[in-house]
Short mmCIF file of N, CA, C and O in Angstrom, two decimals:
data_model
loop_
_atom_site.label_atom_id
_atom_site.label_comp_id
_atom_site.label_asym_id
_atom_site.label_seq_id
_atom_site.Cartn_x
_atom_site.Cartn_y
_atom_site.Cartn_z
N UNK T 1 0.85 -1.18 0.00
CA UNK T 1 0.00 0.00 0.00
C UNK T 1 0.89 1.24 0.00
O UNK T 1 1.83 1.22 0.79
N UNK T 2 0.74 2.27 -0.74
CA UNK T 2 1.01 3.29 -0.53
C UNK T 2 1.21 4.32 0.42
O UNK T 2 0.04 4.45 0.76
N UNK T 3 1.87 5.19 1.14
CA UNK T 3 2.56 5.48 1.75
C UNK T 3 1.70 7.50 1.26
O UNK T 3 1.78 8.04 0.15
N UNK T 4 1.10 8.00 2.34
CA UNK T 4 0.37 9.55 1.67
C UNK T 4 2.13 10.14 1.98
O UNK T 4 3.21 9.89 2.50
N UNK T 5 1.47 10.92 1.32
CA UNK T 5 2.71 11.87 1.15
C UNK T 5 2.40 13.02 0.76
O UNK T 5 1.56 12.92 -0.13
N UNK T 6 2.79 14.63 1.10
CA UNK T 6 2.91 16.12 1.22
C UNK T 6 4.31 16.58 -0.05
O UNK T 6 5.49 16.29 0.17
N UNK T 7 4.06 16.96 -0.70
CA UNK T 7 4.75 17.71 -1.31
C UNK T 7 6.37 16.56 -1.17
O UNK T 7 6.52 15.61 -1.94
N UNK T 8 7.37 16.90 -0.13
CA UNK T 8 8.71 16.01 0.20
C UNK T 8 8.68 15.34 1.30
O UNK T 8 9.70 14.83 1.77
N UNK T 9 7.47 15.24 1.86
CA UNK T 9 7.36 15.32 3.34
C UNK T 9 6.34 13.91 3.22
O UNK T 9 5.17 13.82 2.85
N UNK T 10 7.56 12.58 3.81
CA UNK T 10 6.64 11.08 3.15
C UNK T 10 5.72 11.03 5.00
O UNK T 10 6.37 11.36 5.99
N UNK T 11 4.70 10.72 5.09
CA UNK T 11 3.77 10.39 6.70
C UNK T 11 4.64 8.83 6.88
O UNK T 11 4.92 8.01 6.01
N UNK T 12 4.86 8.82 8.14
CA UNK T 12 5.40 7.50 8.62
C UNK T 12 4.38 6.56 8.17
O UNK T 12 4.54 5.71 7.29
N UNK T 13 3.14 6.80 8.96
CA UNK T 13 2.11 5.55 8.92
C UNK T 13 0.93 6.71 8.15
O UNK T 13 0.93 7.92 8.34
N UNK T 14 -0.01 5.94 7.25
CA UNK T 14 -1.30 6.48 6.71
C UNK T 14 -1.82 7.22 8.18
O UNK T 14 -1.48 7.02 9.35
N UNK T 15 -2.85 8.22 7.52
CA UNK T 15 -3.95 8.66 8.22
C UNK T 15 -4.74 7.59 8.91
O UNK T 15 -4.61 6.54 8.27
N UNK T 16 -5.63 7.41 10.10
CA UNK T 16 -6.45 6.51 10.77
C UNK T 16 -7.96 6.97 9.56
O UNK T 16 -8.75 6.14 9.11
N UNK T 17 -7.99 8.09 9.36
CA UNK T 17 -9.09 8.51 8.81
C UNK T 17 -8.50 9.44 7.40
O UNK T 17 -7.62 10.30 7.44
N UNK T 18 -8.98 9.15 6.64
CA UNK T 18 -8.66 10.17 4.95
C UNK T 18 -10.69 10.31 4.93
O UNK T 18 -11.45 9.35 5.04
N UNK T 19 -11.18 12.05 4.75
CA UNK T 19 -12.46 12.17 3.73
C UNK T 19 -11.94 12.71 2.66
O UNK T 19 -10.79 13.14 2.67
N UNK T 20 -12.69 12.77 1.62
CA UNK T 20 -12.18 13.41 0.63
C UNK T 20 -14.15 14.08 0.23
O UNK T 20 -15.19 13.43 0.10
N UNK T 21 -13.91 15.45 0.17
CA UNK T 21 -15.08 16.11 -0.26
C UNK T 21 -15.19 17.11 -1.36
O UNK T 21 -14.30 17.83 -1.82
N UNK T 22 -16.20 17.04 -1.63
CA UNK T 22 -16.45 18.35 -2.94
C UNK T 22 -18.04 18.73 -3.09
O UNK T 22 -19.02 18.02 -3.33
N UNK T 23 -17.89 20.25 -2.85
CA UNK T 23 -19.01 20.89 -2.08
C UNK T 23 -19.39 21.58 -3.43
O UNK T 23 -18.65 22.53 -3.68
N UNK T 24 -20.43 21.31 -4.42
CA UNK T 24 -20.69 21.81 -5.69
C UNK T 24 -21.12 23.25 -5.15
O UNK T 24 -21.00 23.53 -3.96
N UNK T 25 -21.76 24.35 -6.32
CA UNK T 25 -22.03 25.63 -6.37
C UNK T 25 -23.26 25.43 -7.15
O UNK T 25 -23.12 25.27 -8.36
N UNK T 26 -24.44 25.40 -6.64
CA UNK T 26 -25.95 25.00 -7.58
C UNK T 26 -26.58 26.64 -7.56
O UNK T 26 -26.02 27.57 -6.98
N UNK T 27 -27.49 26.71 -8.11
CA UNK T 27 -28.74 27.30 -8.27
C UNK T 27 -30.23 26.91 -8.58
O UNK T 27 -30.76 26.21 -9.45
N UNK T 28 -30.73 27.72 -7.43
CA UNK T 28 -32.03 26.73 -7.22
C UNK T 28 -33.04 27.98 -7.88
O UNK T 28 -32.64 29.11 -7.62
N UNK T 29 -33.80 27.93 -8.37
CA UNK T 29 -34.66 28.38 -8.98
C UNK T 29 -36.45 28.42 -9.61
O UNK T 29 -36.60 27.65 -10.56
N UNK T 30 -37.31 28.95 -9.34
CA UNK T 30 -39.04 28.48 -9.88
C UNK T 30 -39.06 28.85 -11.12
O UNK T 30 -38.89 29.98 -11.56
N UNK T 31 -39.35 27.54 -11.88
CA UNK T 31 -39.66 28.13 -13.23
C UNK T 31 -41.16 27.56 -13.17
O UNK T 31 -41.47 26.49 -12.65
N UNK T 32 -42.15 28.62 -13.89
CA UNK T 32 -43.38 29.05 -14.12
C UNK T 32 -44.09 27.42 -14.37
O UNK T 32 -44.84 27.92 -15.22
N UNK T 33 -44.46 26.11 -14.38
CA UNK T 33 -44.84 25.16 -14.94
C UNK T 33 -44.35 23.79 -14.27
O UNK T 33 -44.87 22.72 -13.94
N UNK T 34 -43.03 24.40 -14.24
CA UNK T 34 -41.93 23.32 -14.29
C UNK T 34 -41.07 23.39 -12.20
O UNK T 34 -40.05 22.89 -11.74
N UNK T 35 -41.96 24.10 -11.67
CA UNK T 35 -41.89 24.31 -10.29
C UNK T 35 -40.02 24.60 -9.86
O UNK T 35 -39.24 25.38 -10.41
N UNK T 36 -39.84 23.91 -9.01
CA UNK T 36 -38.29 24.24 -8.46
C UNK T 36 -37.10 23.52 -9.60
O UNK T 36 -37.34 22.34 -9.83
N UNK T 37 -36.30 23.89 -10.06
CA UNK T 37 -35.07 23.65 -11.06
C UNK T 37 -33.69 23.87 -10.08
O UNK T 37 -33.62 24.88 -9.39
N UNK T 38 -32.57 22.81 -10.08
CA UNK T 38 -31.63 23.48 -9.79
C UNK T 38 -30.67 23.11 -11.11
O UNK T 38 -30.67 22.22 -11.95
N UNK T 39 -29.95 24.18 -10.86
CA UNK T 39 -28.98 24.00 -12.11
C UNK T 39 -27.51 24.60 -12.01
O UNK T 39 -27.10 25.76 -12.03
N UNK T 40 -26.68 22.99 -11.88
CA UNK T 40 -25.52 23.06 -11.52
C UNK T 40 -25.00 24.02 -11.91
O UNK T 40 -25.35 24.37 -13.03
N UNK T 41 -23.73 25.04 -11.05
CA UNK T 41 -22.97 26.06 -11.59
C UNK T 41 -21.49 25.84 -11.67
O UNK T 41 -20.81 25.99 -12.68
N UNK T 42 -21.00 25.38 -10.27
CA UNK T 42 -19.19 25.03 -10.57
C UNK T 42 -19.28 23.78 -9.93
O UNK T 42 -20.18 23.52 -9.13
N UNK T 43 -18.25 22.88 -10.30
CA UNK T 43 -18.42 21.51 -9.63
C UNK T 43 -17.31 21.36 -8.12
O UNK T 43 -16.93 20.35 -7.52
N UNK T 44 -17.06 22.69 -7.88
CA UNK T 44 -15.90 22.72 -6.72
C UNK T 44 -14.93 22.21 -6.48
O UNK T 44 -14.73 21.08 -6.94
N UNK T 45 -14.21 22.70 -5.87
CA UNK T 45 -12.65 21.67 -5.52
C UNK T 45 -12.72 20.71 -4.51
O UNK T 45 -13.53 20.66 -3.58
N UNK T 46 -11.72 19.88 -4.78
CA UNK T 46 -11.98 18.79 -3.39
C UNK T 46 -11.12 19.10 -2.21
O UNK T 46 -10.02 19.66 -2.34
N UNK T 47 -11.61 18.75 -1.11
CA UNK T 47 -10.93 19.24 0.20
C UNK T 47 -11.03 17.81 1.02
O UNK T 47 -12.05 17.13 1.12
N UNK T 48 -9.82 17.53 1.55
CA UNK T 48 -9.21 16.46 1.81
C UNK T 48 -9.12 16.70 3.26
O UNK T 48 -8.44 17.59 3.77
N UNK T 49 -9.78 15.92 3.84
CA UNK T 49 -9.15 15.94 5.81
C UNK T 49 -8.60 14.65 6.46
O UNK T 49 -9.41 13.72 6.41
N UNK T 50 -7.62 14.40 6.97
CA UNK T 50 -7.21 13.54 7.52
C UNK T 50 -6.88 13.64 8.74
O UNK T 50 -6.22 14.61 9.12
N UNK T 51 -7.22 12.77 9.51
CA UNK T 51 -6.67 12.37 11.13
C UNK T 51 -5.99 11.35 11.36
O UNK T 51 -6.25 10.43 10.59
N UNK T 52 -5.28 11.16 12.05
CA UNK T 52 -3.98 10.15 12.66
C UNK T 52 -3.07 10.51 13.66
O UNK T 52 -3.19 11.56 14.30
N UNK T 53 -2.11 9.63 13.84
CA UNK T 53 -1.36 9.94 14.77
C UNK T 53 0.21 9.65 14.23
O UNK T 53 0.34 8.54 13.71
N UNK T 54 1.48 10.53 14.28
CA UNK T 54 2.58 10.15 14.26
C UNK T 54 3.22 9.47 15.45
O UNK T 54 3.58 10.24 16.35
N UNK T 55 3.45 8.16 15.65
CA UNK T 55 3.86 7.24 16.77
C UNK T 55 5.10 7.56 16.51
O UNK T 55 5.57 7.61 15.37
N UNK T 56 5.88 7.86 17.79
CA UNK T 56 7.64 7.65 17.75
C UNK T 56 8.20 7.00 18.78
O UNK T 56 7.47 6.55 19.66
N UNK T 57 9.45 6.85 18.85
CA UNK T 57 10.06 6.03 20.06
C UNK T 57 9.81 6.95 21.66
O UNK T 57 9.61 6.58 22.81
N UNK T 58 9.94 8.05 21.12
CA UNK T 58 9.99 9.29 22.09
C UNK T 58 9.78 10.13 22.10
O UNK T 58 9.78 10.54 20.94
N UNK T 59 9.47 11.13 23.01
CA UNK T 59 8.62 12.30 22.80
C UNK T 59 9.62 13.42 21.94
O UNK T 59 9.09 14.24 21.18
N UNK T 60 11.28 13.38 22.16
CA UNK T 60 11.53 13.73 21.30
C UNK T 60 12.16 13.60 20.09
O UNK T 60 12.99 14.43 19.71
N UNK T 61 11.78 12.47 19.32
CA UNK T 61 11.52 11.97 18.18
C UNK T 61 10.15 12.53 17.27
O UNK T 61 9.97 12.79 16.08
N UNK T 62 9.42 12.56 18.31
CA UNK T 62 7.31 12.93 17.78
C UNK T 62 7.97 14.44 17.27
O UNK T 62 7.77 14.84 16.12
N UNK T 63 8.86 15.33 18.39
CA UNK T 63 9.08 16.64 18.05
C UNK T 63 9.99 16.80 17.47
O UNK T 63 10.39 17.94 17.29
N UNK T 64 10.64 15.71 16.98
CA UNK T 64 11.30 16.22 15.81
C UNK T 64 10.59 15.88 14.35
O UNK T 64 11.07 16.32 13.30
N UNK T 65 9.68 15.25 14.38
CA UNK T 65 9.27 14.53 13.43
C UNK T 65 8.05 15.92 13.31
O UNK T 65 8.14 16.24 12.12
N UNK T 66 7.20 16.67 13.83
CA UNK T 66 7.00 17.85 13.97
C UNK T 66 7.20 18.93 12.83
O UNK T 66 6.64 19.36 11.83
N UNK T 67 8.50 19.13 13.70
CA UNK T 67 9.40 20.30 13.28
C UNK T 67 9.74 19.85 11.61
O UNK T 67 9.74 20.69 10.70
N UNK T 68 10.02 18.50 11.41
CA UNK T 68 10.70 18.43 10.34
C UNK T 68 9.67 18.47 9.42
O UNK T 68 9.99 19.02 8.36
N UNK T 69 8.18 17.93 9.50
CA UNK T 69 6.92 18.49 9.14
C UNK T 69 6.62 19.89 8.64
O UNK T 69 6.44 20.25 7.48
N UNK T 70 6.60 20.73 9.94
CA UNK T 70 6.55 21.98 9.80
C UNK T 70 7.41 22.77 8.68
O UNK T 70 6.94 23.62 7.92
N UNK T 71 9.05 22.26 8.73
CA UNK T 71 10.10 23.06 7.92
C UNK T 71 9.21 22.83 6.11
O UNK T 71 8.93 23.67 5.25
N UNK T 72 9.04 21.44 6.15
CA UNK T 72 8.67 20.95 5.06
C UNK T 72 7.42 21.45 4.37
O UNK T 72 7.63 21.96 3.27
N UNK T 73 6.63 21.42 4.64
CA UNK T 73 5.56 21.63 3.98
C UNK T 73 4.40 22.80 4.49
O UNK T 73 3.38 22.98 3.82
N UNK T 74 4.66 23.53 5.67
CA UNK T 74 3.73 24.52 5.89
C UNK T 74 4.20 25.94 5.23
O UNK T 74 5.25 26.38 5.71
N UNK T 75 3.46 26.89 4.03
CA UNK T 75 3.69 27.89 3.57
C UNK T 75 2.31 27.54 2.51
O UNK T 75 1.68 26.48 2.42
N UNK T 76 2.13 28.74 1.83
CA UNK T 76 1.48 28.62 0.66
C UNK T 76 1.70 28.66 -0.75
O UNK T 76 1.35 29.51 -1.57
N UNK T 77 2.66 27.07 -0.94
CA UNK T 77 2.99 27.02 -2.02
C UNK T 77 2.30 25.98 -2.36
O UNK T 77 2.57 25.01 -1.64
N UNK T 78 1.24 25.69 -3.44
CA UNK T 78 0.95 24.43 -3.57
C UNK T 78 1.79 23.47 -3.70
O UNK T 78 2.93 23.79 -4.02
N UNK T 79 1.50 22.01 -3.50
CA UNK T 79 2.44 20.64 -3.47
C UNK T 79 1.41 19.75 -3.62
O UNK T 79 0.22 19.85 -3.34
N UNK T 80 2.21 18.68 -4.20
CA UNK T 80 1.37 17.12 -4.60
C UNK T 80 0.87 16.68 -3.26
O UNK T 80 1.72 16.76 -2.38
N UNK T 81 -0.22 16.25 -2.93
CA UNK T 81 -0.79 15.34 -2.36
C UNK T 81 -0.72 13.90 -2.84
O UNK T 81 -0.88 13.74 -4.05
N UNK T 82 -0.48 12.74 -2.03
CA UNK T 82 -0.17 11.51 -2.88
C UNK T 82 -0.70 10.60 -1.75
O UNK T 82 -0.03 9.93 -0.96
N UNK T 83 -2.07 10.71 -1.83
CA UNK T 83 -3.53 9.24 -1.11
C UNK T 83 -3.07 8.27 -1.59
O UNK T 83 -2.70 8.10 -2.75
N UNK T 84 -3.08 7.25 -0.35
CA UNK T 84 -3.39 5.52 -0.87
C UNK T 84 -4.60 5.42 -1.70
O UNK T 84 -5.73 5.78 -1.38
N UNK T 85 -4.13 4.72 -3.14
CA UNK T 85 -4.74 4.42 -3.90
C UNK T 85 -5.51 5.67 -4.58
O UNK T 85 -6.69 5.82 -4.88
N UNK T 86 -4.51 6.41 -4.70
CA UNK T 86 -5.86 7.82 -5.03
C UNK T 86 -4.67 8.26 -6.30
O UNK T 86 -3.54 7.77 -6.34
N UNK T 87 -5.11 9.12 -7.14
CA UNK T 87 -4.14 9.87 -8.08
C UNK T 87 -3.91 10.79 -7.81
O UNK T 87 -4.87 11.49 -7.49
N UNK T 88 -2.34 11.48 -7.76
CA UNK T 88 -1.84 12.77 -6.84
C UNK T 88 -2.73 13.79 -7.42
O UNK T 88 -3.02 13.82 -8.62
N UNK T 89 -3.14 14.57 -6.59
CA UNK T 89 -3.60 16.10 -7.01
C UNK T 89 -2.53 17.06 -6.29
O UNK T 89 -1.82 16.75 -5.33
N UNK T 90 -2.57 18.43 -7.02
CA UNK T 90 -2.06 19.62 -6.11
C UNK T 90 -3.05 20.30 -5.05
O UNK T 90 -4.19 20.73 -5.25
N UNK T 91 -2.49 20.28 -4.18
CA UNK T 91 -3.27 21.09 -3.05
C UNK T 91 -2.60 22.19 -2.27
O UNK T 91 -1.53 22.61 -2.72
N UNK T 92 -3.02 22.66 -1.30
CA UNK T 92 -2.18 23.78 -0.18
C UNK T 92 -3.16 23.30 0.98
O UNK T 92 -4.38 23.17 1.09
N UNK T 93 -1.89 23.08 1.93
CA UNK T 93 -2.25 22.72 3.54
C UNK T 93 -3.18 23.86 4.12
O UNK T 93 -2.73 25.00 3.95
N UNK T 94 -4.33 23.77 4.75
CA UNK T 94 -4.79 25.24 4.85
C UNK T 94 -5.09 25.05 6.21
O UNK T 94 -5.37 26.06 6.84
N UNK T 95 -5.09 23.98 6.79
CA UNK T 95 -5.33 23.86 8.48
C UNK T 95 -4.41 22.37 8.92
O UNK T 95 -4.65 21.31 8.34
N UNK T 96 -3.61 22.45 9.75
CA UNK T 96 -3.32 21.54 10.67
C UNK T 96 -3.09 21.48 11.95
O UNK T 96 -2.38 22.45 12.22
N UNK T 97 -3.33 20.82 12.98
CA UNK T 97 -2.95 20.87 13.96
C UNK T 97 -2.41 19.37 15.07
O UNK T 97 -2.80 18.21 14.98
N UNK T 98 -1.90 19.68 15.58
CA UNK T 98 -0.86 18.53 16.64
C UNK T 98 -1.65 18.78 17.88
O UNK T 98 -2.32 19.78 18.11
N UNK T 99 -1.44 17.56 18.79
CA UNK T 99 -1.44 17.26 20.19
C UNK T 99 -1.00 16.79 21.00
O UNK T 99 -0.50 15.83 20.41
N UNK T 100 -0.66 16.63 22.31
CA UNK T 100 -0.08 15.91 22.82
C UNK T 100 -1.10 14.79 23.70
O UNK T 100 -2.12 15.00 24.36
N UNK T 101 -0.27 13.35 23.35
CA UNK T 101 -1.21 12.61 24.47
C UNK T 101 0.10 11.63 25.13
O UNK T 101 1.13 11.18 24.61
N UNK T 102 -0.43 11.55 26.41
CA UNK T 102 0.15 10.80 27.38
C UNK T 102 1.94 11.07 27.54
O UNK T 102 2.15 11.97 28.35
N UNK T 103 3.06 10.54 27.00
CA UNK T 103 3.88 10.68 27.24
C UNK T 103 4.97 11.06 26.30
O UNK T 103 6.19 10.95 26.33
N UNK T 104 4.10 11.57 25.43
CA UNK T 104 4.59 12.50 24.07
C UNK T 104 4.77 11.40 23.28
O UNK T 104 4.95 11.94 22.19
N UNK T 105 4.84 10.28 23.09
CA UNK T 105 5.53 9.72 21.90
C UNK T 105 4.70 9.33 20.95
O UNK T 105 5.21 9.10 19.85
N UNK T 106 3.15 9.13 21.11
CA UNK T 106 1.92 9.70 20.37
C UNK T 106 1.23 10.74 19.82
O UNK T 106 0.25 10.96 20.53
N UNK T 107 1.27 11.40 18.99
CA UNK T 107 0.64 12.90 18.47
C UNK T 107 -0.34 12.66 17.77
O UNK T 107 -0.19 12.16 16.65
N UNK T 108 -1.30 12.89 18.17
CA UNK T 108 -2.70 12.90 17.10
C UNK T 108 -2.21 14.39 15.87
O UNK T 108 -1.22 15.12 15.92
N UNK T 109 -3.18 14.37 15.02
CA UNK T 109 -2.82 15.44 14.25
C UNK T 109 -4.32 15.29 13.09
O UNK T 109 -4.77 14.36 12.43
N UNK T 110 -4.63 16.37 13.23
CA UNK T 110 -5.52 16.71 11.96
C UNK T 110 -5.35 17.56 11.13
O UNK T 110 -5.07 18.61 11.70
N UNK T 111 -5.39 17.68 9.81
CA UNK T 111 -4.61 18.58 8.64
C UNK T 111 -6.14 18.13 7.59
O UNK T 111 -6.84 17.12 7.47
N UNK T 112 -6.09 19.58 6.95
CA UNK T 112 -7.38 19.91 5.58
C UNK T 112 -6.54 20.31 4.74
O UNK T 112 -5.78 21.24 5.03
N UNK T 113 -6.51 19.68 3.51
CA UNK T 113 -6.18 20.14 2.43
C UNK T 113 -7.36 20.82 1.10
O UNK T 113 -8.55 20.51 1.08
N UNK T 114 -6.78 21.65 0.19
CA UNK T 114 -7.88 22.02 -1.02
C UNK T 114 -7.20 21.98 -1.97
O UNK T 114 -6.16 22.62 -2.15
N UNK T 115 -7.83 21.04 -2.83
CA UNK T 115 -7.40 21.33 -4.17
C UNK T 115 -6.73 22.79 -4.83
O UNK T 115 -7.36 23.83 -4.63
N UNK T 116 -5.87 22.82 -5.35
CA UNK T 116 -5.28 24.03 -6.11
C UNK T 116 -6.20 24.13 -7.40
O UNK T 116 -6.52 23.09 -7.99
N UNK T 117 -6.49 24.94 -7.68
CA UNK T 117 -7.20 25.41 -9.48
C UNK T 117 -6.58 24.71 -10.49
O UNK T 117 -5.38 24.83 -10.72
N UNK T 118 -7.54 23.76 -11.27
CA UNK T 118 -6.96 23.02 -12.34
C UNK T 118 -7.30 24.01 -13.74
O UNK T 118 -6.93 23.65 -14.86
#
């Protein structure tokens, strides 16, 4: 199985959870006979959320694994996204965040990605 991956930045272990969504742009409308019409307008970008955890030997291993995260891939430059079993798209990281549980060497983490303009 494939291995997700950020731009240079490979995830140790998959996400526990990958959605992948796309929120269309309709118009709803009464036409005279023909009662309520909607009629698709943009088909939207997809926005990608994942949750998991980076497991390490030690808490500071998790924070380096972090940091080396952070150096890597947080700015707004788009970069490949690369899902198990999915075909890479470009996206930009637009939310992530870390936690700490128990004795640091577990980090939950949730990160949203959006499609870049094709």
């Amino acid at each position: 199985m494939d291995k997700m991956q950020f731009g240079d930045f490979f995830f140790p272990h998959n996400p526990a959870s990958i959605v992948i969504e796309r929120a269309g742009r309709n118009a709803v409308f009464f036409c005279p006979g023909h009662g309520e019409v909607v009629q698709p307008l943009y088909k939207g970008h997809r926005q990608v959320r994942c949750t998991g955890d980076f497991v390490c030997a030690s808490a500071a291993e998790s924070a380096a694994l972090i940091a080396e995260f952070e150096r890597r891939v947080v700015g707004t430059t788009p970069r490949v996204l690369v899902l198990p079993g999915m075909e890479p798209m470009l996206c930009l990281l637009v939310e992530h965040s870390f936690a700490a549980r128990g004795d640091g060497r577990v980090t939950p983490y949730t990160m949203r990605f959006v499609e870049a303009g094709r």
